[in-house]
Amino acid sequence: MTKSPKASVLVAEDEESLRETLKLNLELEGYEVTVAETGPSVLKTVRNEYFDLIILDIMLPEIDGITICETIRMQHNDVPILFLSARNTGADRVEGLKKGGDDYMTKPFNLEELLLRVDKLITKNKRIKDPQSVGDTYEFAGCKIDFSAHECVDKNGQIQELSKKEAALVKLLIEHEGEVVSREQILQIVWGYNVYPTTRTIDNFILNFRKYFEKDTRNPVHFHSIRGIGYKFTAK
Ligand code: CA
């Protein structure tokens, strides 16, 4: 797998002084920080960029944090979410966690504690996503892929060239054999940080893989696309 870039954090907070404090301190810890001030701008930003963590204020203008969290989860995005709340009621905390939040802190909070929790949530999430290691070449169903040479032997025994991105994508899928790899993960790892092609671009790559490796391209058994979620490779 490629070396992981700086972890990126979205700070969703409408209170300016707190937002700036969080941004500055997270940047000092080495994170790449994006900020958002209103509910709609949080949702828009999350749709367009990859984040390793969201710090989400519950009382945000227009759309509240709990609804935002619920919406993000409905889009099958499992980015860790740390709620910030001005209210300290047990019900609020339970509601936040029930809607898919990972952690919860009440304002005013200890900054050092927040930074520790941020680090813990990001590390835990990365550990879950650790890939299986795959060598320079990989064989399945009579086909062979050479990742470093950027070529493969297709279903007909023909050698085909792979582009650098095709090689990176097929390797990523194989490293996660049998698991769904989300669109966000693919974009982050194959296309690089915060640079977003359309879903169609990934679909075209998958169509190419089917052409190379599937006996029946209309009934794929190796390269699966799971609508709205991501893509999956199965060797058998
Ligand atoms: Ca607020």
PDB file of N, CA and C in Angstrom, residues 129-193:
ATOM      1  N   LYS A 129      -8.736  -0.887   8.594  1.00  0.00           N
ATOM      2  CA  LYS A 129      -8.603  -0.906   7.146  1.00  0.00           C
ATOM      3  C   LYS A 129      -7.265  -1.440   6.656  1.00  0.00           C
ATOM      4  N   ASP A 130      -6.427  -1.980   7.561  1.00  0.00           N
ATOM      5  CA  ASP A 130      -5.139  -2.500   7.121  1.00  0.00           C
ATOM      6  C   ASP A 130      -5.328  -3.598   6.077  1.00  0.00           C
ATOM      7  N   PRO A 131      -4.652  -3.475   4.950  1.00  0.00           N
ATOM      8  CA  PRO A 131      -4.848  -4.455   3.873  1.00  0.00           C
ATOM      9  C   PRO A 131      -4.030  -5.730   4.078  1.00  0.00           C
ATOM     10  N   GLN A 132      -4.401  -6.787   3.361  1.00  0.00           N
ATOM     11  CA  GLN A 132      -3.569  -7.981   3.297  1.00  0.00           C
ATOM     12  C   GLN A 132      -2.385  -7.614   2.417  1.00  0.00           C
ATOM     13  N   SER A 133      -1.222  -8.196   2.716  1.00  0.00           N
ATOM     14  CA  SER A 133      -0.124  -7.825   1.838  1.00  0.00           C
ATOM     15  C   SER A 133      -0.134  -8.722   0.606  1.00  0.00           C
ATOM     16  N   VAL A 134       0.105  -8.102  -0.528  1.00  0.00           N
ATOM     17  CA  VAL A 134       0.105  -8.801  -1.805  1.00  0.00           C
ATOM     18  C   VAL A 134       1.470  -8.537  -2.435  1.00  0.00           C
ATOM     19  N   GLY A 135       2.073  -9.574  -3.024  1.00  0.00           N
ATOM     20  CA  GLY A 135       3.401  -9.404  -3.619  1.00  0.00           C
ATOM     21  C   GLY A 135       3.361  -8.608  -4.919  1.00  0.00           C
ATOM     22  N   ASP A 136       4.437  -8.680  -5.686  1.00  0.00           N
ATOM     23  CA  ASP A 136       4.508  -7.936  -6.945  1.00  0.00           C
ATOM     24  C   ASP A 136       3.621  -8.539  -8.026  1.00  0.00           C
ATOM     25  N   THR A 137       3.367  -9.857  -7.887  1.00  0.00           N
ATOM     26  CA  THR A 137       2.486 -10.480  -8.875  1.00  0.00           C
ATOM     27  C   THR A 137       1.368 -11.235  -8.152  1.00  0.00           C
ATOM     28  N   TYR A 138       0.276 -11.428  -8.871  1.00  0.00           N
ATOM     29  CA  TYR A 138      -0.878 -12.089  -8.269  1.00  0.00           C
ATOM     30  C   TYR A 138      -1.573 -12.912  -9.346  1.00  0.00           C
ATOM     31  N   GLU A 139      -1.918 -14.152  -8.986  1.00  0.00           N
ATOM     32  CA  GLU A 139      -2.591 -15.005  -9.966  1.00  0.00           C
ATOM     33  C   GLU A 139      -3.960 -15.422  -9.482  1.00  0.00           C
ATOM     34  N   PHE A 140      -4.921 -15.422 -10.367  1.00  0.00           N
ATOM     35  CA  PHE A 140      -6.257 -15.926 -10.044  1.00  0.00           C
ATOM     36  C   PHE A 140      -6.948 -16.328 -11.337  1.00  0.00           C
ATOM     37  N   ALA A 141      -7.752 -17.382 -11.261  1.00  0.00           N
ATOM     38  CA  ALA A 141      -8.590 -17.831 -12.374  1.00  0.00           C
ATOM     39  C   ALA A 141      -7.847 -17.851 -13.720  1.00  0.00           C
ATOM     40  N   GLY A 142      -6.592 -18.323 -13.697  1.00  0.00           N
ATOM     41  CA  GLY A 142      -5.838 -18.432 -14.940  1.00  0.00           C
ATOM     42  C   GLY A 142      -5.261 -17.117 -15.445  1.00  0.00           C
ATOM     43  N   CYS A 143      -5.486 -16.044 -14.719  1.00  0.00           N
ATOM     44  CA  CYS A 143      -4.942 -14.746 -15.109  1.00  0.00           C
ATOM     45  C   CYS A 143      -3.789 -14.401 -14.170  1.00  0.00           C
ATOM     46  N   LYS A 144      -2.975 -13.459 -14.609  1.00  0.00           N
ATOM     47  CA  LYS A 144      -1.849 -13.058 -13.772  1.00  0.00           C
ATOM     48  C   LYS A 144      -1.658 -11.551 -13.898  1.00  0.00           C
ATOM     49  N   ILE A 145      -1.413 -10.915 -12.755  1.00  0.00           N
ATOM     50  CA  ILE A 145      -1.188  -9.467 -12.774  1.00  0.00           C
ATOM     51  C   ILE A 145       0.197  -9.183 -12.223  1.00  0.00           C
ATOM     52  N   ASP A 146       0.946  -8.362 -12.939  1.00  0.00           N
ATOM     53  CA  ASP A 146       2.247  -7.925 -12.445  1.00  0.00           C
ATOM     54  C   ASP A 146       2.105  -6.430 -12.124  1.00  0.00           C
ATOM     55  N   PHE A 147       2.011  -6.128 -10.819  1.00  0.00           N
ATOM     56  CA  PHE A 147       1.712  -4.741 -10.413  1.00  0.00           C
ATOM     57  C   PHE A 147       2.852  -3.784 -10.742  1.00  0.00           C
ATOM     58  N   SER A 148       4.101  -4.260 -10.551  1.00  0.00           N
ATOM     59  CA  SER A 148       5.203  -3.308 -10.761  1.00  0.00           C
ATOM     60  C   SER A 148       5.497  -3.101 -12.244  1.00  0.00           C
ATOM     61  N   ALA A 149       5.273  -4.160 -13.057  1.00  0.00           N
ATOM     62  CA  ALA A 149       5.494  -3.997 -14.503  1.00  0.00           C
ATOM     63  C   ALA A 149       4.288  -3.346 -15.190  1.00  0.00           C
ATOM     64  N   HIS A 150       3.192  -3.155 -14.444  1.00  0.00           N
ATOM     65  CA  HIS A 150       1.957  -2.578 -14.994  1.00  0.00           C
ATOM     66  C   HIS A 150       1.443  -3.393 -16.177  1.00  0.00           C
ATOM     67  N   GLU A 151       1.416  -4.717 -16.000  1.00  0.00           N
ATOM     68  CA  GLU A 151       0.813  -5.522 -17.062  1.00  0.00           C
ATOM     69  C   GLU A 151       0.143  -6.759 -16.484  1.00  0.00           C
ATOM     70  N   CYS A 152      -0.687  -7.377 -17.332  1.00  0.00           N
ATOM     71  CA  CYS A 152      -1.358  -8.574 -16.870  1.00  0.00           C
ATOM     72  C   CYS A 152      -1.464  -9.575 -18.013  1.00  0.00           C
ATOM     73  N   VAL A 153      -1.677 -10.838 -17.638  1.00  0.00           N
ATOM     74  CA  VAL A 153      -2.009 -11.851 -18.631  1.00  0.00           C
ATOM     75  C   VAL A 153      -3.511 -12.045 -18.493  1.00  0.00           C
ATOM     76  N   ASP A 154      -4.250 -11.751 -19.543  1.00  0.00           N
ATOM     77  CA  ASP A 154      -5.705 -11.752 -19.439  1.00  0.00           C
ATOM     78  C   ASP A 154      -6.300 -13.161 -19.589  1.00  0.00           C
ATOM     79  N   LYS A 155      -7.620 -13.243 -19.608  1.00  0.00           N
ATOM     80  CA  LYS A 155      -8.329 -14.525 -19.653  1.00  0.00           C
ATOM     81  C   LYS A 155      -7.998 -15.335 -20.910  1.00  0.00           C
ATOM     82  N   ASN A 156      -7.519 -14.638 -21.963  1.00  0.00           N
ATOM     83  CA  ASN A 156      -7.166 -15.347 -23.198  1.00  0.00           C
ATOM     84  C   ASN A 156      -5.676 -15.633 -23.309  1.00  0.00           C
ATOM     85  N   GLY A 157      -4.947 -15.382 -22.207  1.00  0.00           N
ATOM     86  CA  GLY A 157      -3.501 -15.618 -22.233  1.00  0.00           C
ATOM     87  C   GLY A 157      -2.723 -14.514 -22.924  1.00  0.00           C
ATOM     88  N   GLN A 158      -3.393 -13.401 -23.223  1.00  0.00           N
ATOM     89  CA  GLN A 158      -2.733 -12.271 -23.879  1.00  0.00           C
ATOM     90  C   GLN A 158      -2.152 -11.330 -22.830  1.00  0.00           C
ATOM     91  N   ILE A 159      -1.008 -10.745 -23.159  1.00  0.00           N
ATOM     92  CA  ILE A 159      -0.446  -9.743 -22.248  1.00  0.00           C
ATOM     93  C   ILE A 159      -1.087  -8.392 -22.532  1.00  0.00           C
ATOM     94  N   GLN A 160      -1.583  -7.751 -21.482  1.00  0.00           N
ATOM     95  CA  GLN A 160      -2.214  -6.426 -21.612  1.00  0.00           C
ATOM     96  C   GLN A 160      -1.469  -5.442 -20.732  1.00  0.00           C
ATOM     97  N   GLU A 161      -1.320  -4.246 -21.238  1.00  0.00           N
ATOM     98  CA  GLU A 161      -0.708  -3.214 -20.408  1.00  0.00           C
ATOM     99  C   GLU A 161      -1.748  -2.608 -19.482  1.00  0.00           C
ATOM    100  N   LEU A 162      -1.331  -2.272 -18.282  1.00  0.00           N
ATOM    101  CA  LEU A 162      -2.220  -1.575 -17.352  1.00  0.00           C
ATOM    102  C   LEU A 162      -1.656  -0.176 -17.131  1.00  0.00           C
ATOM    103  N   SER A 163      -2.543   0.799 -17.009  1.00  0.00           N
ATOM    104  CA  SER A 163      -2.039   2.136 -16.666  1.00  0.00           C
ATOM    105  C   SER A 163      -1.629   2.098 -15.195  1.00  0.00           C
ATOM    106  N   LYS A 164      -0.894   3.125 -14.783  1.00  0.00           N
ATOM    107  CA  LYS A 164      -0.426   3.183 -13.400  1.00  0.00           C
ATOM    108  C   LYS A 164      -1.623   3.152 -12.432  1.00  0.00           C
ATOM    109  N   LYS A 165      -2.676   3.879 -12.768  1.00  0.00           N
ATOM    110  CA  LYS A 165      -3.849   3.929 -11.905  1.00  0.00           C
ATOM    111  C   LYS A 165      -4.620   2.609 -11.925  1.00  0.00           C
ATOM    112  N   GLU A 166      -4.683   1.974 -13.104  1.00  0.00           N
ATOM    113  CA  GLU A 166      -5.339   0.657 -13.168  1.00  0.00           C
ATOM    114  C   GLU A 166      -4.604  -0.330 -12.264  1.00  0.00           C
ATOM    115  N   ALA A 167      -3.276  -0.316 -12.349  1.00  0.00           N
ATOM    116  CA  ALA A 167      -2.481  -1.234 -11.522  1.00  0.00           C
ATOM    117  C   ALA A 167      -2.724  -0.950 -10.036  1.00  0.00           C
ATOM    118  N   ALA A 168      -2.773   0.336  -9.679  1.00  0.00           N
ATOM    119  CA  ALA A 168      -2.983   0.709  -8.273  1.00  0.00           C
ATOM    120  C   ALA A 168      -4.373   0.286  -7.801  1.00  0.00           C
ATOM    121  N   LEU A 169      -5.373   0.474  -8.657  1.00  0.00           N
ATOM    122  CA  LEU A 169      -6.741   0.125  -8.254  1.00  0.00           C
ATOM    123  C   LEU A 169      -6.925  -1.386  -8.127  1.00  0.00           C
ATOM    124  N   VAL A 170      -6.408  -2.131  -9.099  1.00  0.00           N
ATOM    125  CA  VAL A 170      -6.599  -3.578  -9.031  1.00  0.00           C
ATOM    126  C   VAL A 170      -5.841  -4.136  -7.821  1.00  0.00           C
ATOM    127  N   LYS A 171      -4.703  -3.541  -7.493  1.00  0.00           N
ATOM    128  CA  LYS A 171      -3.947  -3.998  -6.323  1.00  0.00           C
ATOM    129  C   LYS A 171      -4.728  -3.712  -5.040  1.00  0.00           C
ATOM    130  N   LEU A 172      -5.285  -2.539  -4.958  1.00  0.00           N
ATOM    131  CA  LEU A 172      -6.065  -2.172  -3.775  1.00  0.00           C
ATOM    132  C   LEU A 172      -7.231  -3.139  -3.566  1.00  0.00           C
ATOM    133  N   LEU A 173      -7.941  -3.457  -4.655  1.00  0.00           N
ATOM    134  CA  LEU A 173      -9.082  -4.366  -4.548  1.00  0.00           C
ATOM    135  C   LEU A 173      -8.631  -5.763  -4.128  1.00  0.00           C
ATOM    136  N   ILE A 174      -7.503  -6.207  -4.683  1.00  0.00           N
ATOM    137  CA  ILE A 174      -6.995  -7.539  -4.354  1.00  0.00           C
ATOM    138  C   ILE A 174      -6.516  -7.594  -2.899  1.00  0.00           C
ATOM    139  N   GLU A 175      -5.910  -6.504  -2.439  1.00  0.00           N
ATOM    140  CA  GLU A 175      -5.477  -6.449  -1.034  1.00  0.00           C
ATOM    141  C   GLU A 175      -6.661  -6.600  -0.076  1.00  0.00           C
ATOM    142  N   HIS A 176      -7.840  -6.222  -0.573  1.00  0.00           N
ATOM    143  CA  HIS A 176      -9.042  -6.330   0.256  1.00  0.00           C
ATOM    144  C   HIS A 176      -9.981  -7.407  -0.280  1.00  0.00           C
ATOM    145  N   GLU A 177      -9.414  -8.476  -0.787  1.00  0.00           N
ATOM    146  CA  GLU A 177     -10.203  -9.540  -1.401  1.00  0.00           C
ATOM    147  C   GLU A 177     -11.393  -9.940  -0.514  1.00  0.00           C
ATOM    148  N   GLY A 178     -12.576  -9.971  -1.122  1.00  0.00           N
ATOM    149  CA  GLY A 178     -13.765 -10.375  -0.384  1.00  0.00           C
ATOM    150  C   GLY A 178     -14.409  -9.258   0.435  1.00  0.00           C
ATOM    151  N   GLU A 179     -13.768  -8.082   0.461  1.00  0.00           N
ATOM    152  CA  GLU A 179     -14.335  -6.957   1.225  1.00  0.00           C
ATOM    153  C   GLU A 179     -14.727  -5.849   0.258  1.00  0.00           C
ATOM    154  N   VAL A 180     -15.724  -5.081   0.661  1.00  0.00           N
ATOM    155  CA  VAL A 180     -16.068  -3.928  -0.170  1.00  0.00           C
ATOM    156  C   VAL A 180     -15.097  -2.790   0.136  1.00  0.00           C
ATOM    157  N   VAL A 181     -14.508  -2.234  -0.914  1.00  0.00           N
ATOM    158  CA  VAL A 181     -13.645  -1.070  -0.743  1.00  0.00           C
ATOM    159  C   VAL A 181     -14.481   0.145  -1.137  1.00  0.00           C
ATOM    160  N   SER A 182     -14.582   1.100  -0.240  1.00  0.00           N
ATOM    161  CA  SER A 182     -15.474   2.225  -0.523  1.00  0.00           C
ATOM    162  C   SER A 182     -14.868   3.153  -1.574  1.00  0.00           C
ATOM    163  N   ARG A 183     -15.741   3.871  -2.200  1.00  0.00           N
ATOM    164  CA  ARG A 183     -15.346   4.846  -3.188  1.00  0.00           C
ATOM    165  C   ARG A 183     -14.343   5.837  -2.579  1.00  0.00           C
ATOM    166  N   GLU A 184     -14.600   6.238  -1.315  1.00  0.00           N
ATOM    167  CA  GLU A 184     -13.716   7.199  -0.640  1.00  0.00           C
ATOM    168  C   GLU A 184     -12.304   6.642  -0.501  1.00  0.00           C
ATOM    169  N   GLN A 185     -12.214   5.359  -0.106  1.00  0.00           N
ATOM    170  CA  GLN A 185     -10.883   4.754   0.044  1.00  0.00           C
ATOM    171  C   GLN A 185     -10.157   4.720  -1.295  1.00  0.00           C
ATOM    172  N   ILE A 186     -10.890   4.344  -2.332  1.00  0.00           N
ATOM    173  CA  ILE A 186     -10.287   4.261  -3.670  1.00  0.00           C
ATOM    174  C   ILE A 186      -9.769   5.628  -4.100  1.00  0.00           C
ATOM    175  N   LEU A 187     -10.597   6.644  -3.905  1.00  0.00           N
ATOM    176  CA  LEU A 187     -10.201   7.983  -4.329  1.00  0.00           C
ATOM    177  C   LEU A 187      -8.977   8.451  -3.571  1.00  0.00           C
ATOM    178  N   GLN A 188      -8.967   8.182  -2.272  1.00  0.00           N
ATOM    179  CA  GLN A 188      -7.850   8.648  -1.458  1.00  0.00           C
ATOM    180  C   GLN A 188      -6.549   7.949  -1.866  1.00  0.00           C
ATOM    181  N   ILE A 189      -6.625   6.615  -2.024  1.00  0.00           N
ATOM    182  CA  ILE A 189      -5.397   5.849  -2.231  1.00  0.00           C
ATOM    183  C   ILE A 189      -4.934   5.880  -3.685  1.00  0.00           C
ATOM    184  N   VAL A 190      -5.862   5.749  -4.617  1.00  0.00           N
ATOM    185  CA  VAL A 190      -5.462   5.654  -6.022  1.00  0.00           C
ATOM    186  C   VAL A 190      -5.313   7.036  -6.673  1.00  0.00           C
ATOM    187  N   TRP A 191      -6.231   7.933  -6.340  1.00  0.00           N
ATOM    188  CA  TRP A 191      -6.197   9.245  -7.005  1.00  0.00           C
ATOM    189  C   TRP A 191      -5.452  10.315  -6.215  1.00  0.00           C
ATOM    190  N   GLY A 192      -5.141   9.991  -4.973  1.00  0.00           N
ATOM    191  CA  GLY A 192      -4.388  10.960  -4.191  1.00  0.00           C
ATOM    192  C   GLY A 192      -5.302  11.853  -3.408  1.00  0.00           C
ATOM    193  N   TYR A 193      -4.695  12.578  -2.560  1.00  0.00           N
ATOM    194  CA  TYR A 193      -5.432  13.286  -1.549  1.00  0.00           C
ATOM    195  C   TYR A 193      -6.360  14.359  -2.074  1.00  0.00           C
TER     196      TYR A 193
END
